Structure formats: C-alpha cells, structure tokens
Short mmCIF file of C-alpha atoms and ligand atoms in Angstrom, two decimals:
data_model
loop_
_atom_site.label_atom_id
_atom_site.label_comp_id
_atom_site.label_asym_id
_atom_site.label_seq_id
_atom_site.Cartn_x
_atom_site.Cartn_y
_atom_site.Cartn_z
CA MET A 24 102.08 104.36 89.79
CA ALA A 25 103.33 103.04 93.15
CA SER A 26 101.21 99.93 92.69
CA TRP A 27 102.33 99.62 89.08
CA VAL A 28 106.00 99.54 90.11
CA ALA A 29 105.27 97.10 92.94
CA VAL A 30 103.44 94.82 90.49
CA GLU A 31 106.32 95.03 87.98
CA LEU A 32 108.81 94.10 90.69
CA LEU A 33 106.76 90.99 91.47
CA ARG A 34 106.02 90.15 87.85
CA THR A 35 109.66 90.34 86.79
CA GLY A 36 110.77 88.27 89.77
CA LEU A 37 112.86 91.06 91.28
CA VAL A 38 111.00 90.57 94.56
CA ASP A 39 108.93 87.81 96.16
CA GLY A 40 106.81 90.07 98.32
CA VAL A 41 105.71 93.69 98.69
CA ALA A 42 105.13 95.17 102.15
CA HIS A 43 102.40 97.80 101.93
CA VAL A 44 99.37 99.11 103.79
CA THR A 45 96.00 97.50 103.11
CA PRO A 46 92.51 97.56 104.64
CA GLN A 47 92.51 95.20 107.61
CA PRO A 48 90.65 95.27 110.92
CA PRO A 49 90.36 97.59 112.71
CA LEU A 50 91.12 99.79 109.64
CA PHE A 51 94.56 99.51 108.06
CA ALA A 52 97.81 97.63 108.60
CA TYR A 53 100.95 96.60 106.77
CA GLN A 54 100.80 93.30 104.96
CA ILE A 55 103.14 91.42 102.66
CA SER A 56 101.49 90.75 99.31
CA ARG A 57 102.99 87.95 97.28
CA ASN A 58 100.84 88.11 94.15
CA VAL A 59 99.80 90.78 91.68
CA GLU A 60 96.11 90.78 92.65
CA ASP A 61 96.88 91.44 96.31
CA VAL A 62 99.28 94.27 95.44
CA ARG A 63 96.67 95.88 93.19
CA ALA A 64 93.96 95.44 95.81
CA GLY A 65 96.16 97.36 98.27
CA ALA A 66 96.40 100.50 96.11
CA LYS A 67 95.32 103.92 97.48
CA SER A 68 96.64 106.34 100.07
CA ARG A 69 96.00 105.69 103.72
CA TYR A 70 96.39 108.80 105.84
CA HIS A 71 96.48 106.60 108.84
CA PRO A 72 99.15 105.57 111.37
CA VAL A 73 100.46 102.02 111.06
CA THR A 74 103.38 99.99 112.40
CA LEU A 75 106.08 98.22 110.41
CA TRP A 76 106.85 95.78 113.20
CA PRO A 77 104.80 92.69 112.18
CA ILE A 78 106.07 92.70 108.61
CA LEU A 79 109.68 93.05 109.72
CA GLU A 80 109.14 89.92 111.79
CA GLU A 81 107.65 88.17 108.76
CA ILE A 82 110.56 89.24 106.54
CA ARG A 83 113.01 87.91 109.12
CA ALA A 84 111.09 84.64 109.37
CA ARG A 85 110.53 83.92 105.68
CA PRO A 86 113.42 83.98 103.21
CA GLY A 87 112.96 85.95 100.02
CA ARG A 88 113.47 89.39 98.51
CA TYR A 89 111.11 92.16 99.51
CA ALA A 90 110.10 95.68 98.57
CA VAL A 91 108.78 97.98 101.29
CA VAL A 92 106.37 100.84 100.55
CA GLY A 93 106.28 103.62 103.11
CA VAL A 94 106.25 107.29 104.03
CA PRO A 95 109.70 109.00 104.21
CA CYS A 96 110.38 108.39 107.92
CA PHE A 97 109.48 104.69 107.59
CA ILE A 98 111.79 104.26 104.61
CA LYS A 99 114.61 105.93 106.53
CA ALA A 100 113.87 103.67 109.51
CA VAL A 101 114.06 100.63 107.23
CA HIS A 102 117.51 101.72 105.99
CA LEU A 103 118.74 102.25 109.55
CA LEU A 104 117.48 98.79 110.52
CA ARG A 105 119.09 97.26 107.44
CA ARG A 106 122.40 98.72 108.57
CA ARG A 107 122.16 96.87 111.88
CA ASP A 108 120.45 93.68 110.77
CA PRO A 109 122.23 91.65 108.03
CA LEU A 110 119.10 89.54 107.41
CA LEU A 111 116.95 92.59 106.69
CA HIS A 112 119.80 94.04 104.67
CA ALA A 113 119.83 91.01 102.40
CA ARG A 114 116.06 90.60 102.14
CA ILE A 115 114.74 94.16 101.72
CA VAL A 116 116.01 94.93 98.24
CA PHE A 117 113.77 97.85 97.18
CA THR A 118 112.20 100.76 98.99
CA LEU A 119 109.27 102.64 97.46
CA GLY A 120 108.58 105.96 99.17
CA LEU A 121 105.45 108.08 99.27
CA PHE A 122 105.86 111.85 99.33
CA CYS A 123 104.54 113.07 102.65
CA GLY A 124 103.21 116.37 104.01
CA HIS A 125 102.68 114.89 107.47
CA MET A 126 101.17 111.85 109.16
CA LYS A 127 97.87 112.07 110.98
CA SER A 128 96.56 110.22 113.99
CA ALA A 129 93.81 107.60 113.63
CA HIS A 130 91.39 110.19 114.98
CA PHE A 131 91.64 112.14 111.75
CA GLY A 132 89.73 109.57 109.69
CA GLU A 133 87.45 108.86 112.60
CA SER A 134 86.58 112.55 112.95
CA LEU A 135 85.75 112.84 109.24
CA ALA A 136 83.58 109.72 109.46
CA TRP A 137 81.77 110.99 112.57
CA GLN A 138 80.89 114.20 110.77
CA ILE A 139 79.21 112.26 107.97
CA GLY A 140 77.20 110.03 110.23
CA VAL A 141 79.47 107.16 111.25
CA ARG A 142 80.05 107.24 114.98
CA PRO A 143 83.38 106.22 116.55
CA GLY A 144 83.27 102.50 117.19
CA GLU A 145 81.00 101.96 114.20
CA LEU A 146 83.60 102.75 111.56
CA ALA A 147 84.29 99.61 109.53
CA GLY A 148 86.21 101.13 106.61
CA ILE A 149 87.37 104.40 105.14
CA ASP A 150 88.46 105.49 101.67
CA TYR A 151 90.25 108.79 102.09
CA ARG A 152 90.30 109.60 98.39
CA VAL A 153 87.28 108.47 96.40
CA LYS A 154 88.21 108.80 92.76
CA ASP A 155 85.95 110.66 90.34
CA PRO A 156 87.47 111.43 86.92
CA ARG A 157 84.86 114.18 86.40
CA ARG A 158 86.22 116.31 89.25
CA PRO A 159 89.66 117.84 89.89
CA ALA A 160 91.92 115.31 91.59
CA ASN A 161 92.68 117.74 94.42
CA TRP A 162 89.02 117.86 95.52
CA TYR A 163 89.44 115.07 98.02
CA ARG A 164 86.31 113.12 98.90
CA VAL A 165 86.06 110.69 101.81
CA ARG A 166 83.84 107.60 101.97
CA ALA A 167 83.17 105.92 105.31
CA THR A 168 81.58 102.52 105.73
CA ASP A 169 79.68 101.82 108.92
CA ALA A 170 79.33 98.53 110.80
CA ALA A 171 76.13 97.71 108.91
CA GLY A 172 77.90 98.15 105.57
CA ALA A 173 76.23 101.47 104.62
CA THR A 174 78.49 104.07 102.99
CA HIS A 175 78.58 107.82 103.63
CA GLU A 176 80.52 110.34 101.51
CA LYS A 177 81.50 113.98 101.54
CA ASP A 178 84.19 116.30 100.20
CA TRP A 179 86.98 117.03 102.66
CA MET A 180 86.60 120.75 102.07
CA HIS A 181 83.17 120.71 103.75
CA LEU A 182 84.42 118.93 106.84
CA ALA A 183 86.25 120.19 109.93
CA GLY A 184 89.90 119.19 109.58
CA GLY A 185 89.55 118.79 105.82
CA ASP A 186 92.15 121.43 104.94
CA TRP A 187 95.31 119.30 104.98
CA GLY A 188 97.63 122.28 105.37
CA ALA A 189 96.00 123.42 108.60
CA GLY A 190 97.59 120.43 110.36
CA PHE A 191 94.62 118.86 112.12
CA PHE A 192 95.70 115.67 113.96
CA GLN A 193 99.27 115.99 112.72
CA HIS A 194 101.71 113.71 114.54
CA PRO A 195 104.06 115.79 116.75
CA ALA A 196 107.20 114.20 115.23
CA CYS A 197 106.30 115.67 111.83
CA ASP A 198 107.04 119.12 113.27
CA VAL A 199 110.77 118.38 112.99
CA CYS A 200 110.75 116.38 109.74
CA ASP A 201 112.63 117.74 106.72
CA ASP A 202 111.95 114.98 104.18
CA VAL A 203 109.03 115.61 101.82
CA VAL A 204 109.92 113.40 98.88
CA ALA A 205 111.15 110.21 100.60
CA GLU A 206 114.73 111.09 99.77
CA THR A 207 116.20 107.75 100.81
CA ALA A 208 113.83 105.58 98.76
CA ASP A 209 114.79 103.85 95.51
CA MET A 210 111.76 105.49 93.95
CA SER A 211 109.32 108.03 95.36
CA PHE A 212 105.76 108.83 94.37
CA GLY A 213 103.70 111.94 94.90
CA ASP A 214 100.80 113.88 93.47
CA ALA A 215 101.44 116.39 90.68
CA TRP A 216 99.77 119.36 92.40
CA VAL A 217 100.32 121.80 89.53
CA GLU A 218 98.12 122.57 86.55
CA PRO A 219 97.11 121.09 84.21
CA TYR A 220 97.65 117.88 86.21
CA ALA A 221 95.86 118.92 89.41
CA SER A 222 92.56 119.35 87.54
CA ASP A 223 92.74 115.94 85.89
CA GLY A 224 90.31 113.85 87.89
CA ARG A 225 92.14 110.62 87.11
CA GLY A 226 95.04 111.86 89.24
CA THR A 227 98.63 112.30 88.07
CA ASN A 228 101.75 111.08 89.83
CA VAL A 229 105.07 112.80 90.05
CA VAL A 230 107.91 110.34 90.59
CA VAL A 231 111.60 110.46 91.44
CA ILE A 232 113.72 107.44 90.51
CA ARG A 233 117.04 106.93 92.27
CA SER A 234 117.73 103.27 91.47
CA PRO A 235 119.31 102.31 88.12
CA VAL A 236 117.33 99.04 88.14
CA LEU A 237 114.01 100.86 88.53
CA LEU A 238 115.03 103.47 85.98
CA ASP A 239 115.60 100.64 83.55
CA LEU A 240 112.27 98.96 84.45
CA VAL A 241 110.37 102.21 83.87
CA GLY A 242 112.40 103.03 80.73
CA GLN A 243 111.53 99.69 79.15
CA ALA A 244 107.83 100.08 79.91
CA ARG A 245 107.88 103.56 78.38
CA ALA A 246 109.62 102.27 75.28
CA GLN A 247 107.01 99.53 74.97
CA GLY A 248 104.21 102.06 75.31
CA ARG A 249 102.93 100.49 78.54
CA LEU A 250 103.60 103.59 80.60
CA ARG A 251 103.16 107.27 79.81
CA LEU A 252 105.46 109.66 81.61
CA ASP A 253 106.52 113.22 80.79
CA ASP A 254 110.11 114.15 81.61
CA VAL A 255 110.27 116.95 84.18
CA ASP A 256 113.12 118.53 86.11
CA ALA A 257 113.75 118.84 89.84
CA ASP A 258 112.25 122.34 89.90
CA PHE A 259 108.98 120.96 88.56
CA VAL A 260 108.90 118.28 91.28
CA ALA A 261 109.62 120.95 93.89
CA ARG A 262 106.78 123.10 92.51
CA THR A 263 104.32 120.23 92.96
CA GLN A 264 105.26 120.20 96.66
CA ALA A 265 105.73 123.95 97.14
CA ALA A 266 103.62 124.15 100.31
CA GLY A 267 105.18 121.04 101.88
CA LEU A 268 108.71 122.23 101.17
CA ARG A 269 108.01 125.72 102.53
CA HIS A 270 106.63 124.16 105.72
CA ARG A 271 109.75 121.98 106.05
CA ARG A 272 112.39 124.54 105.23
CA GLU A 273 111.32 128.04 106.28
CA GLY A 274 108.70 126.63 108.68
CA LEU A 275 111.07 124.05 110.14
CA ALA A 276 113.74 126.71 110.75
CA TYR A 277 111.17 128.70 112.71
CA ARG A 278 109.88 125.70 114.68
CA LEU A 279 113.46 124.74 115.57
CA ALA A 280 114.09 128.27 116.82
CA LEU A 281 110.95 128.04 118.97
CA ARG A 282 112.12 124.70 120.38
CA ARG A 283 115.47 126.23 121.36
CA ARG A 284 113.65 128.05 124.11
CA HIS A 285 112.24 124.81 125.52
CA GLY A 286 115.14 122.36 125.36
CA ILE A 287 116.02 119.69 122.82
CA VAL A 288 116.62 120.83 119.25
CA PRO A 289 117.29 118.08 116.72
CA ARG A 290 120.04 118.78 114.21
CA LYS A 291 118.51 119.34 110.78
CA ARG A 292 119.65 120.62 107.41
CA VAL A 293 118.12 124.03 108.11
CA THR A 294 119.48 126.36 110.76
CA PRO A 295 117.04 127.51 113.45
CA SER A 296 115.86 130.98 112.52
CA THR A 297 113.17 133.49 113.37
CA ASP A 298 114.04 135.61 110.39
CA LEU A 299 110.76 135.50 108.48
CA ALA A 300 107.68 137.64 107.95
CA LEU A 301 105.34 138.01 110.94
CA ARG A 302 102.43 136.63 108.97
CA ARG A 303 104.30 133.38 108.20
CA LYS A 304 105.33 133.05 111.84
CA LEU A 305 101.69 133.32 112.84
CA ILE A 306 100.69 130.70 110.27
CA TYR A 307 103.29 128.22 111.55
CA ARG A 308 102.22 128.87 115.12
CA ALA A 309 98.58 128.38 114.21
CA ARG A 310 99.35 125.02 112.55
CA ARG A 311 101.25 123.84 115.60
CA ARG A 312 98.42 124.86 117.87
CA ILE A 313 95.80 123.16 115.67
CA ALA A 314 97.86 119.95 115.57
CA ARG A 315 98.12 119.84 119.36
CA ASP A 316 94.64 121.01 120.25
CA SER A 317 92.80 118.91 117.68
CA ALA A 318 94.14 115.78 119.39
CA ARG A 319 93.09 117.02 122.84
CA VAL A 320 89.71 118.52 122.01
CA TYR A 321 88.72 115.56 119.86
CA LEU A 322 89.59 113.13 122.64
CA LEU A 323 87.44 115.12 125.04
CA ALA A 324 84.57 115.31 122.54
CA ARG A 325 84.85 111.58 121.94
CA SER A 326 84.80 110.70 125.62
CA LEU A 327 81.74 112.94 126.16
CA ASP A 328 80.09 111.70 122.95
CA ALA A 329 79.83 115.35 121.95
CA LEU A 330 80.81 115.90 118.33
CA TRP A 331 79.50 119.47 118.59
CA LEU A 332 82.29 120.28 121.04
CA TYR A 333 84.99 119.30 118.53
CA LEU A 334 83.17 121.09 115.70
CA PHE A 335 82.76 124.25 117.75
CA TRP A 336 86.48 124.37 118.54
CA ALA A 337 87.53 123.33 115.01
CA GLN A 338 85.41 126.04 113.41
CA ALA A 339 86.91 128.71 115.67
CA ALA A 340 90.47 127.49 115.15
CA TYR A 341 90.02 127.22 111.41
CA THR A 342 88.51 130.70 111.13
CA ILE A 343 91.73 132.10 112.55
CA TYR A 344 93.89 129.83 110.38
CA GLU A 345 92.15 130.69 107.12
CA ALA A 346 92.25 134.38 107.96
CA LEU A 347 96.01 134.09 108.45
CA ALA A 348 96.79 131.74 105.58
CA TYR A 349 94.32 132.91 102.94
CA GLY A 350 93.16 136.32 104.15
CA ARG A 351 89.57 135.06 104.31
CA GLY A 352 86.75 136.74 106.17
CA ARG A 353 86.68 140.06 107.99
CA LEU A 354 89.53 138.95 110.23
CA GLY A 355 91.54 138.06 107.13
CA ALA A 356 90.93 141.48 105.59
CA LEU A 357 92.01 143.15 108.82
CA LEU A 358 95.13 141.00 109.04
CA ASP A 359 95.96 141.74 105.40
CA ARG A 360 96.00 145.43 106.29
CA LEU A 361 98.09 144.97 109.44
CA THR A 362 100.55 142.27 108.32
CA PRO A 363 100.51 141.71 104.56
CA ARG A 364 100.68 138.13 103.33
CA PRO A 365 104.19 137.53 101.87
C1 LIG B 409 100.44 110.23 105.26
C2 LIG B 409 100.62 110.57 103.79
C3 LIG B 409 100.90 111.87 103.43
C4 LIG B 409 101.10 112.19 102.09
N1 LIG B 409 101.41 113.49 101.75
C5 LIG B 409 101.65 113.81 100.44
C6 LIG B 409 102.02 115.12 100.07
O1 LIG B 409 102.16 116.02 100.90
N2 LIG B 409 102.26 115.36 98.75
C7 LIG B 409 102.14 114.39 97.80
O2 LIG B 409 102.34 114.67 96.62
N3 LIG B 409 101.81 113.13 98.13
C8 LIG B 409 101.58 112.81 99.42
N4 LIG B 409 101.26 111.51 99.76
C9 LIG B 409 101.36 110.47 98.73
C10 LIG B 409 100.11 110.33 97.90
O3 LIG B 409 98.96 110.34 98.72
C11 LIG B 409 100.14 109.00 97.14
O4 LIG B 409 100.32 107.94 98.03
C12 LIG B 409 101.25 108.93 96.15
O5 LIG B 409 101.08 109.95 95.21
C13 LIG B 409 101.23 107.57 95.42
O6 LIG B 409 100.05 107.47 94.73
P1 LIG B 409 99.81 106.27 93.74
O7 LIG B 409 98.49 106.46 93.11
O8 LIG B 409 101.01 106.09 92.86
O9 LIG B 409 99.79 105.05 94.76
P2 LIG B 409 98.98 103.70 94.69
O10 LIG B 409 99.20 103.04 93.38
O11 LIG B 409 97.60 103.94 95.15
O12 LIG B 409 99.77 102.87 95.78
C14 LIG B 409 99.96 103.34 97.08
C15 LIG B 409 100.78 102.31 97.80
O13 LIG B 409 101.14 102.82 99.05
C16 LIG B 409 100.66 101.97 100.08
N5 LIG B 409 100.26 102.85 101.19
C17 LIG B 409 99.16 103.61 101.30
N6 LIG B 409 99.17 104.29 102.44
C18 LIG B 409 100.32 103.96 103.07
C19 LIG B 409 100.91 104.33 104.31
N7 LIG B 409 100.31 105.17 105.16
N8 LIG B 409 102.11 103.81 104.63
C20 LIG B 409 102.74 102.94 103.79
N9 LIG B 409 102.23 102.54 102.62
C21 LIG B 409 101.03 103.05 102.25
C22 LIG B 409 99.51 101.21 99.47
O14 LIG B 409 99.32 99.97 100.11
C23 LIG B 409 99.99 101.04 98.04
O15 LIG B 409 100.85 99.95 97.94
C24 LIG B 409 101.02 111.18 101.09
C25 LIG B 409 100.72 109.87 101.47
C26 LIG B 409 100.53 109.55 102.80
C27 LIG B 409 100.23 108.11 103.18
#
C-alpha cells in the first residue's frame, strides 16, 4: 500500500520524486525514485538503519516536489528540518510514515544471515520478509544472498533474535520513543496484526490518512474499484499495534522512571511511573537488557569469528525472556506461580 500511494503520487504529478529505502551496496540506503518502476522496485520493509542525509542534499540541489517515506522518528525529523529550511519546506510536500515497533542495528540482519550460513562480510543482500501467500503473513521468513549469489532462507522464529518483541539489536533511542503509528505523517502504513488479516499470507495493511489530498486520492481509487479497503476505527488500528502501544505507554512510563535514577529524562506524553505489575516490570527490564547485550555480545562474537558465543548467550537470554513474557518452560511455570502474568 505504501508503494501504491507513492506510485499514485508520481503518476498524478503530485510529486516528481519519492525518497525511500532501496537495496544498494552495502545493503540498503535512501534513494530518490523518479519513475513508477523504481518506486515499485523499492517496495518491502527494511529493518535496517539508514541515513536521510544524502537525499536531503539531493532535494536541496534539484528543484521539484518530493514525498519522503520513513519510520516515525525520520518523518518527525523531516518536519523539524522543514521548519528551519524554507527550501525543504517548499519541496517536501508529502510524508509517508511506516508504523514502527523499533529500529534495529545493521547487526540484526547480519546475525540472521550468519545463522543461515552467510558469514559477515559475505552478505550481499537480505530480504527480511519473503512473501508466501500459503503461510500466515506474521510468520516472517528471511532470505540472505551471499557474495556468490547463492540464497539461504529460514523462518525468523527458528533463529536467535527472531522474536521481534524481545528487542534484540534495538537502537537505544527507541527506548524513549512514544510514536508507533508515525503520527506526524500525511499517511501511515502498518501491518494488520489481528485476525483474520494476520493469517492472510498476502499480507494486509492498516493505514491512517491525515491529509485531505491523500484521502481524496484513496477515495477515488476505491470508487473506481482499483483499491479495496475496509473502513475501521481508531480502536481497530490500536488493536493491530497492541504490543507496540503497550511497550510505548506503560513500558515507556516505567523506562522513564528507571532513567530518573540515572539522570536525563526526556519529556514525553506519559508520566514516569513504576506503578505496574512486577511481571511487566521484569519483561521491560529483560527487553532493555537484551537490546544492550545483544549489541555487545554480537560484536564480541563477530570479532572472534565465534557465532556459537552469540548463540549461547542469545539462547540463555531468550529462555528467560520467553519464560517472563509467555510463561514458557519450567522457569515460566514457576514464574507464573510466583508472579502471575497480567
Ligand atoms: C524498522 C521498522 C519497524 C516496523 N515496525 C512495525 C510495527 O511494529 N508494526 C507494524 O504494523 N508495522 C511496522 N513496520 C512497517 C511494516 O513493516 C511495513 O513497512 C508497512 O506495513 C508498509 O508495508 P507496505 O507493504 O504497505 O509497504 P511497501 O509497499 O512494501 O513499501 C514500503 C516502502 O517503505 C520504504 N522503506 C522500507 N524500509 C524503510 C526504512 N527502514 N526506512 C524508510 N523507508 C523504508 C520502501 O522503500 C518502500 O517505499 C515497521 C517497518 C520498519 C522499517
């Protein structure tokens, strides 16, 4: 759907270029696509860190109207820049936001690839979400391409770090983020993680439209039968992101309270608070620990060329996390008796 809107913006002449993230050496980078084929070729989610800087330079250098696709913090950054820079203000005319649970470091994809046989340094490409209409859309499958062009695939759920919610390789800044649905974008796109949509292997978007022009564009396409959308309310959208919102409301309040003890506390919409069930506190602490330690342990494993070291740590850390979060294993059963899951 994000690519569809970007294509429509180009096709109808509302923009001359779309800034989005495409496969480029070493793996991914922003590019400005100026034709429909290039926009379509750039579809798919890249759970990979990138920088906006080169395309901002290009937008400044080349007159025209542009749309920028990005995760919530990037879209907010674009608006802040537009406030200060009249040229960017005039040229960036649409922002298309991606819902976001958190951003990962480049080592996330690399660690998945290493586990399926592509060593660091030999990774030539990665598809984080291989589509298979026969399987539920939320069974993520990764495909890595090595330097010789051979491909290797596996489901995330069988790989260390493959449980998104556990926070492996999460960027530290995401710990204080409160924007899940790219609230400042003209239109935002996410995954409809509720049934029956989650089981539909083709994948289903949930979208929020905040721009009258885009509402009109989408409305016309619906009327012409070119686009099929069901009307849903805000509660439905929130339900599709229940875990992300819990992490960034209740979880954020707790993380802010923990930060109070150590110094700087950013001002957010939620008030710092430790008023939540012990089990949830432990889950948020475990996620924070996994985010920090995955970066460190992986770096050590990489420098020693010892994948086993990372896997050994990841398995241990995840055993504790899944016991806390899902009550799995003997430890989970014990925890369920001591501190019930809320
Ligand atoms: C880091 C990250 C975390 C996410 N977390 C969630 C989540 O918690 N919940 C949820 O519902 N959805 C999340 N998403 C969004 C989801 O993965 C899809 O991107 C979204 O549903 C749009 O899908 P689509 O099929 O409409 O996009 P497509 O039609 O495939 O188009 C995607 C567009 O986004 C661009 N793009 C891809 N990756 C990036 C990137 N990193 N930065 C900027 N532009 C990019 C592509 O170039 C393309 O133009 C996340 C995405 C990212 C990148």
